[in-house]
Short mmCIF file of C-alpha atoms and ligand atoms in Angstrom, two decimals:
data_model
loop_
_atom_site.label_atom_id
_atom_site.label_comp_id
_atom_site.label_asym_id
_atom_site.label_seq_id
_atom_site.Cartn_x
_atom_site.Cartn_y
_atom_site.Cartn_z
CA MET Y 1 -22.29 -32.44 -121.86
CA ALA Y 2 -19.39 -30.61 -120.50
CA ILE Y 3 -15.97 -32.02 -121.36
CA LYS Y 4 -14.51 -32.44 -117.06
CA HIS Y 5 -10.85 -31.71 -118.14
CA TYR Y 6 -8.20 -31.64 -114.61
CA LEU Y 7 -6.37 -28.97 -114.78
CA GLN Y 8 -6.74 -27.34 -111.48
CA PHE Y 9 -6.14 -29.69 -108.54
CA ALA Y 10 -9.22 -27.42 -107.47
CA ASP Y 11 -11.83 -29.21 -110.20
CA PHE Y 12 -12.18 -32.15 -108.82
CA SER Y 13 -14.42 -31.94 -105.79
CA LEU Y 14 -13.69 -33.80 -101.75
CA ASP Y 15 -15.87 -36.84 -103.35
CA GLU Y 16 -14.69 -37.20 -107.00
CA TYR Y 17 -11.36 -37.56 -104.71
CA GLU Y 18 -12.57 -39.77 -102.61
CA TYR Y 19 -13.89 -41.87 -105.98
CA LEU Y 20 -10.51 -41.95 -106.96
CA ILE Y 21 -8.72 -42.77 -104.07
CA GLU Y 22 -11.08 -46.01 -104.18
CA ARG Y 23 -10.09 -46.78 -108.40
CA THR Y 24 -6.64 -45.80 -107.36
CA LYS Y 25 -6.00 -48.13 -104.73
CA ILE Y 26 -8.01 -50.88 -106.59
CA ILE Y 27 -6.15 -50.37 -109.93
CA LYS Y 28 -2.69 -50.19 -108.19
CA ARG Y 29 -3.49 -53.64 -106.42
CA LYS Y 30 -4.50 -55.23 -110.41
CA PHE Y 31 -0.30 -53.80 -110.86
CA LYS Y 32 1.30 -55.73 -107.74
CA ASN Y 33 -1.11 -58.97 -108.71
CA TYR Y 34 0.17 -58.44 -112.58
CA GLU Y 35 -2.87 -58.65 -113.01
CA PRO Y 36 -4.19 -57.26 -116.46
CA TYR Y 37 -6.46 -54.53 -117.10
CA HIS Y 38 -7.60 -52.71 -119.76
CA PRO Y 39 -10.72 -50.37 -119.18
CA LEU Y 40 -9.02 -48.35 -121.78
CA LEU Y 41 -8.54 -50.66 -124.94
CA ASP Y 42 -8.14 -49.17 -128.93
CA ARG Y 43 -7.49 -46.13 -126.66
CA THR Y 44 -5.16 -42.93 -127.25
CA LEU Y 45 -3.86 -40.53 -125.10
CA VAL Y 46 -1.98 -37.85 -126.08
CA MET Y 47 1.52 -36.46 -124.25
CA VAL Y 48 2.49 -33.09 -125.27
CA PHE Y 49 5.60 -31.69 -123.24
CA GLU Y 50 6.98 -28.06 -123.50
CA LYS Y 51 9.57 -28.70 -120.97
CA ASN Y 52 11.43 -31.25 -119.84
CA SER Y 53 10.36 -34.82 -117.82
CA THR Y 54 10.81 -37.63 -116.67
CA ARG Y 55 8.42 -38.72 -113.60
CA THR Y 56 5.44 -37.65 -115.67
CA ARG Y 57 6.07 -39.09 -118.76
CA LEU Y 58 7.11 -42.42 -117.82
CA SER Y 59 4.50 -42.55 -115.52
CA PHE Y 60 1.66 -41.02 -118.40
CA GLU Y 61 2.98 -43.71 -121.52
CA ALA Y 62 3.15 -46.68 -119.03
CA GLY Y 63 -0.28 -45.87 -117.23
CA MET Y 64 -1.61 -45.67 -120.67
CA HIS Y 65 0.07 -48.67 -121.77
CA GLN Y 66 -0.82 -51.15 -118.95
CA LEU Y 67 -4.09 -49.59 -119.35
CA GLY Y 68 -4.59 -51.45 -122.76
CA GLY Y 69 -4.58 -48.51 -124.53
CA ALA Y 70 -0.91 -46.16 -126.26
CA ALA Y 71 -0.03 -43.30 -125.84
CA ILE Y 72 1.75 -41.04 -128.23
CA TYR Y 73 4.02 -38.47 -127.05
CA LEU Y 74 5.00 -34.25 -128.42
CA ASN Y 75 7.12 -31.99 -128.11
CA THR Y 76 7.59 -28.32 -128.47
CA ARG Y 77 10.28 -29.39 -130.90
CA ASP Y 78 9.60 -31.74 -132.82
CA SER Y 79 6.18 -30.50 -133.28
CA GLN Y 80 4.04 -27.49 -135.35
CA LEU Y 81 3.86 -26.27 -131.66
CA GLY Y 82 7.23 -25.12 -131.57
CA ARG Y 83 6.81 -23.49 -134.85
CA GLY Y 84 4.41 -20.91 -133.59
CA GLU Y 85 0.73 -23.04 -135.07
CA PRO Y 86 -1.78 -22.28 -132.43
CA VAL Y 87 -2.85 -23.81 -129.24
CA GLU Y 88 -6.32 -23.63 -130.08
CA ASP Y 89 -5.82 -24.60 -133.40
CA ALA Y 90 -3.72 -28.06 -132.76
CA ALA Y 91 -6.57 -28.72 -129.74
CA GLN Y 92 -9.24 -28.26 -132.50
CA VAL Y 93 -6.23 -31.37 -134.21
CA MET Y 94 -5.60 -33.41 -131.71
CA SER Y 95 -8.78 -34.06 -129.57
CA ARG Y 96 -10.59 -35.17 -133.39
CA MET Y 97 -7.97 -37.88 -133.12
CA CYS Y 98 -7.30 -39.13 -129.63
CA ASP Y 99 -9.33 -39.64 -126.20
CA ILE Y 100 -7.27 -37.80 -124.11
CA ILE Y 101 -4.92 -34.98 -123.84
CA MET Y 102 -2.33 -34.68 -121.46
CA ILE Y 103 0.02 -30.94 -121.63
CA ARG Y 104 3.34 -30.24 -119.47
CA THR Y 105 3.92 -26.27 -120.46
CA PHE Y 106 4.26 -23.17 -118.95
CA GLY Y 107 1.52 -20.59 -118.20
CA GLN Y 108 -2.28 -21.96 -116.76
CA GLU Y 109 -3.26 -19.67 -119.82
CA ILE Y 110 -2.26 -22.29 -122.52
CA ILE Y 111 -3.67 -25.10 -120.70
CA ASP Y 112 -7.05 -23.38 -120.62
CA ARG Y 113 -7.23 -22.26 -124.15
CA PHE Y 114 -6.13 -25.45 -124.83
CA SER Y 115 -8.76 -26.98 -123.53
CA ARG Y 116 -11.80 -24.66 -124.34
CA ASN Y 117 -10.88 -25.70 -127.92
CA SER Y 118 -10.38 -29.84 -127.19
CA ARG Y 119 -12.77 -32.51 -127.69
CA VAL Y 120 -11.86 -34.26 -125.57
CA PRO Y 121 -10.66 -34.00 -121.27
CA VAL Y 122 -7.58 -32.09 -120.70
CA ILE Y 123 -5.35 -32.64 -117.90
CA ASN Y 124 -2.03 -31.02 -116.72
CA GLY Y 125 0.61 -32.60 -116.41
CA LEU Y 126 2.17 -29.25 -114.49
CA THR Y 127 2.32 -25.52 -115.43
CA ASN Y 128 4.44 -23.28 -113.37
CA GLU Y 129 1.61 -21.86 -111.52
CA HIS Y 130 0.17 -25.16 -110.87
CA HIS Y 131 1.12 -29.63 -110.84
CA PRO Y 132 -2.28 -31.18 -109.41
CA CYS Y 133 -1.04 -34.51 -110.50
CA GLN Y 134 1.27 -34.21 -108.42
CA VAL Y 135 0.17 -33.14 -104.89
CA PHE Y 136 -2.65 -35.97 -105.58
CA ALA Y 137 -0.10 -38.32 -106.09
CA ASP Y 138 1.52 -36.85 -102.27
CA VAL Y 139 -2.61 -36.55 -100.86
CA PHE Y 140 -3.07 -40.18 -101.62
CA THR Y 141 0.65 -41.04 -100.59
CA TYR Y 142 -0.01 -39.24 -97.55
CA ILE Y 143 -3.97 -41.41 -96.60
CA GLU Y 144 -1.65 -44.20 -97.51
CA HIS Y 145 0.95 -43.65 -95.36
CA ARG Y 146 -0.40 -42.22 -91.93
CA GLY Y 147 -4.28 -42.71 -93.72
CA SER Y 148 -6.22 -39.57 -93.53
CA ILE Y 149 -5.17 -36.16 -93.92
CA THR Y 150 -8.19 -34.61 -92.85
CA GLY Y 151 -6.88 -32.29 -90.28
CA LYS Y 152 -3.31 -32.59 -90.19
CA THR Y 153 -0.19 -29.50 -91.04
CA VAL Y 154 2.29 -29.87 -93.54
CA ALA Y 155 4.83 -27.47 -93.73
CA TRP Y 156 5.72 -26.01 -96.74
CA VAL Y 157 9.14 -24.88 -97.22
CA GLY Y 158 10.60 -23.43 -100.08
CA ASP Y 159 9.96 -21.58 -103.13
CA ALA Y 160 5.95 -20.08 -103.80
CA ASN Y 161 5.92 -22.34 -106.67
CA ASN Y 162 3.38 -24.78 -109.14
CA MET Y 163 3.26 -26.86 -105.81
CA LEU Y 164 2.28 -25.09 -103.26
CA TYR Y 165 -0.57 -23.22 -105.36
CA SER Y 166 -2.05 -27.08 -106.38
CA TRP Y 167 -1.14 -27.69 -102.20
CA LEU Y 168 -2.83 -24.88 -101.57
CA GLN Y 169 -6.17 -25.87 -103.33
CA ALA Y 170 -5.15 -29.69 -102.51
CA ALA Y 171 -5.88 -27.93 -98.36
CA GLU Y 172 -8.97 -26.73 -99.10
CA VAL Y 173 -10.29 -29.66 -100.91
CA PHE Y 174 -9.10 -32.36 -97.74
CA GLY Y 175 -9.94 -29.51 -94.87
CA PHE Y 176 -5.72 -29.43 -94.11
CA HIS Y 177 -3.35 -26.80 -92.53
CA VAL Y 178 -0.31 -26.35 -95.19
CA ASN Y 179 1.88 -24.18 -92.41
CA VAL Y 180 4.07 -22.02 -95.96
CA SER Y 181 7.81 -20.68 -95.67
CA THR Y 182 8.65 -18.65 -98.77
CA PRO Y 183 12.25 -16.20 -98.66
CA ALA Y 184 11.07 -12.97 -98.69
CA GLY Y 185 10.81 -11.99 -102.38
CA TYR Y 186 9.73 -15.10 -102.89
CA ASP Y 187 6.61 -14.88 -101.76
CA ILE Y 188 2.90 -16.34 -102.06
CA ASN Y 189 1.04 -13.80 -105.40
CA PRO Y 190 -1.87 -13.64 -104.60
CA ALA Y 191 -3.30 -13.07 -107.88
CA LEU Y 192 -3.05 -17.52 -107.62
CA VAL Y 193 -4.68 -18.17 -104.31
CA SER Y 194 -8.70 -18.17 -103.72
CA PRO Y 195 -10.15 -15.14 -101.27
CA ALA Y 196 -11.65 -17.54 -99.42
CA ASN Y 197 -9.34 -19.42 -98.82
CA GLN Y 198 -8.31 -20.23 -94.96
CA ARG Y 199 -6.42 -23.22 -94.45
CA TYR Y 200 -2.38 -21.41 -95.07
CA THR Y 201 -0.76 -19.23 -92.42
CA VAL Y 202 2.57 -17.92 -93.93
CA PHE Y 203 5.88 -18.02 -91.54
CA LYS Y 204 9.33 -15.86 -91.55
CA ASP Y 205 11.24 -18.12 -90.03
CA PRO Y 206 11.14 -22.00 -92.27
CA SER Y 207 12.70 -24.09 -88.62
CA ASP Y 208 9.08 -22.29 -87.04
CA ALA Y 209 6.53 -23.88 -90.31
CA CYS Y 210 7.93 -26.64 -89.72
CA GLU Y 211 6.88 -26.60 -86.11
CA GLY Y 212 4.48 -29.85 -84.59
CA ALA Y 213 3.74 -30.65 -88.92
CA ASP Y 214 2.62 -33.51 -89.60
CA LEU Y 215 3.98 -33.82 -92.97
CA VAL Y 216 6.85 -31.65 -94.45
CA THR Y 217 7.17 -30.94 -97.82
CA THR Y 218 9.71 -29.02 -100.78
CA ASP Y 219 10.62 -28.46 -103.94
CA VAL Y 220 13.90 -26.99 -106.32
CA TRP Y 221 14.21 -23.35 -105.92
CA THR Y 222 15.02 -22.62 -109.35
CA SER Y 223 11.39 -24.91 -111.25
CA MET Y 224 12.10 -25.03 -115.10
CA GLY Y 225 11.11 -21.78 -116.73
CA TYR Y 226 12.85 -20.00 -114.29
CA GLU Y 227 17.04 -21.04 -114.93
CA GLN Y 228 17.82 -17.40 -115.51
CA GLU Y 229 16.82 -16.37 -112.11
CA ASN Y 230 19.03 -19.44 -110.70
CA ALA Y 231 22.27 -17.68 -109.05
CA ALA Y 232 19.49 -14.99 -107.10
CA ARG Y 233 17.48 -17.47 -105.83
CA LEU Y 234 20.84 -19.81 -104.67
CA LYS Y 235 21.37 -16.96 -102.26
CA ALA Y 236 17.54 -15.87 -101.02
CA PHE Y 237 16.95 -19.30 -100.59
CA ASP Y 238 19.43 -19.33 -97.54
CA GLY Y 239 18.37 -20.87 -94.67
CA TRP Y 240 15.37 -23.14 -96.33
CA ILE Y 241 17.11 -26.04 -96.71
CA VAL Y 242 14.82 -29.06 -95.20
CA ASP Y 243 17.15 -31.16 -93.02
CA GLY Y 244 17.20 -32.60 -89.73
CA ALA Y 245 17.00 -29.77 -87.46
CA LYS Y 246 13.41 -28.09 -88.91
CA MET Y 247 12.67 -31.81 -89.11
CA LYS Y 248 13.17 -32.23 -86.07
CA ARG Y 249 10.92 -29.21 -85.44
CA ALA Y 250 7.44 -31.61 -87.34
CA ASN Y 251 6.43 -34.31 -86.01
CA LYS Y 252 7.30 -37.33 -84.33
CA GLU Y 253 5.49 -39.36 -87.28
CA ALA Y 254 6.09 -36.75 -89.34
CA LEU Y 255 6.57 -37.58 -92.89
CA PHE Y 256 8.74 -35.60 -95.68
CA MET Y 257 7.95 -35.70 -99.56
CA HIS Y 258 9.23 -34.07 -102.40
CA CYS Y 259 8.58 -34.05 -105.86
CA LEU Y 260 11.71 -34.44 -107.31
CA PRO Y 261 13.69 -33.97 -109.28
CA ALA Y 262 16.02 -33.40 -106.21
CA HIS Y 263 19.27 -31.25 -105.27
CA ARG Y 264 20.83 -32.40 -101.80
CA GLY Y 265 22.41 -29.86 -99.90
CA GLU Y 266 20.10 -27.80 -102.25
CA GLU Y 267 16.65 -27.56 -100.74
CA VAL Y 268 16.92 -30.72 -98.69
CA SER Y 269 19.42 -32.48 -96.67
CA ALA Y 270 21.03 -35.50 -98.13
CA GLU Y 271 19.43 -37.48 -94.62
CA VAL Y 272 16.65 -35.64 -94.84
CA ILE Y 273 15.98 -37.31 -98.80
CA ASP Y 274 17.60 -40.08 -97.73
CA GLY Y 275 16.36 -40.07 -94.25
CA PRO Y 276 13.19 -42.63 -92.43
CA GLN Y 277 11.15 -40.46 -92.49
CA SER Y 278 11.00 -39.86 -96.47
CA VAL Y 279 8.87 -41.50 -98.47
CA VAL Y 280 9.90 -39.41 -101.64
CA TRP Y 281 10.28 -42.99 -103.92
CA ASP Y 282 6.27 -44.10 -103.35
CA GLU Y 283 5.26 -40.67 -103.98
CA ALA Y 284 6.73 -41.03 -107.04
CA GLU Y 285 5.39 -44.21 -108.35
CA ASN Y 286 2.24 -43.40 -106.62
CA ARG Y 287 2.09 -40.84 -109.85
CA LEU Y 288 1.45 -43.93 -112.04
CA HIS Y 289 -1.53 -45.63 -109.50
CA VAL Y 290 -3.05 -42.01 -109.31
CA GLN Y 291 -3.04 -40.94 -112.89
CA LYS Y 292 -4.27 -44.47 -114.22
CA ALA Y 293 -7.52 -43.90 -112.09
CA LEU Y 294 -7.43 -40.48 -113.20
CA LEU Y 295 -7.31 -40.78 -117.20
CA GLU Y 296 -9.81 -43.98 -116.22
CA TYR Y 297 -13.08 -41.35 -114.74
CA LEU Y 298 -11.94 -39.27 -117.63
CA VAL Y 299 -12.52 -41.08 -120.18
CA LEU Y 300 -14.90 -44.42 -118.99
CA GLY Y 301 -16.42 -41.81 -115.77
CA ARG Y 302 -18.18 -43.97 -112.93
CA VAL Y 303 -17.10 -47.38 -113.82
N1 CP P 1 8.03 -35.12 -109.99
C1 CP P 1 7.20 -34.98 -111.59
O1 CP P 1 6.57 -34.21 -112.70
O2 CP P 1 8.25 -35.31 -112.38
P1 CP P 1 9.37 -34.92 -113.89
O3 CP P 1 9.41 -33.06 -113.51
O4 CP P 1 10.50 -35.89 -114.02
O5 CP P 1 7.76 -35.44 -114.92
N1 NVA P 2 8.34 -26.73 -109.39
C1 NVA P 2 9.19 -28.05 -110.33
C2 NVA P 2 8.27 -29.08 -110.79
C3 NVA P 2 9.23 -30.35 -111.38
C4 NVA P 2 8.50 -31.61 -110.94
C5 NVA P 2 8.94 -27.29 -111.36
O1 NVA P 2 7.89 -27.01 -112.17
O2 NVA P 2 9.77 -27.66 -112.38
#
């Protein structure tokens, strides 16, 4: 049987997400009630980080321990990956010693090549092109606060980055719409969006993108790996801050999300991220719960 990987949001069907959402609710409840739940006893997760992380490392490592398993952290600096060992060879070796692998790296093709050579499931913990675990946590967080996301409008104000491409895939799976506004020169790369995707509209003016939105979300202007563009981006993104005025254009009940880490005064004002519509801490916490459901599903299948 083919091994199931989670490399992009679109790798799972709506039916699988609905199952995972139900599992997440159950697993979260157990955690909140201090109820031990160890379905992954004696199983090992290997986590490979080629970029920095706080939330992703912590949520996967804590999550795997809570499920009864172990998690091992590797990074480029200390492992042979940093000395040029081919990704294909690393995948062969690592996947003989563990039950599941999570990778945070640069190009999506790296994780694609890795997964093709892995005997165990591989999870994308962020690439330049996608961040599916975060968007899954965000969709779960929306549903927790407001119910179904189907038919709703999400405003994306900022860079056309990994988070946006995962949101665009989520829109197709769950049937919602994304209003996208990026500064000129930082537009959506059509090669990263399915040509059949009818679930988004591009707006020149970031305030117009927020009009009537049920959720307003943004992310850093300079993602990891693009640091040399930081000065140019600071100029180009002037005006793309999510502030109180933009939130006023959204629905009254609109939520604000940011995957974090955030830069107050750049992509979001302090009044918004620290204000009553912001659910950023729930979003961060839900990384733990959705990923525990994901680990359980990829290792054990439906339980
Ligand atoms: N949101 C997120 O993935 O955070 P980290 O970079 O801290 O893992
Ligand atoms: N778009 C950001 C997300 C960080 C979690 C980055 O790739 O750096």
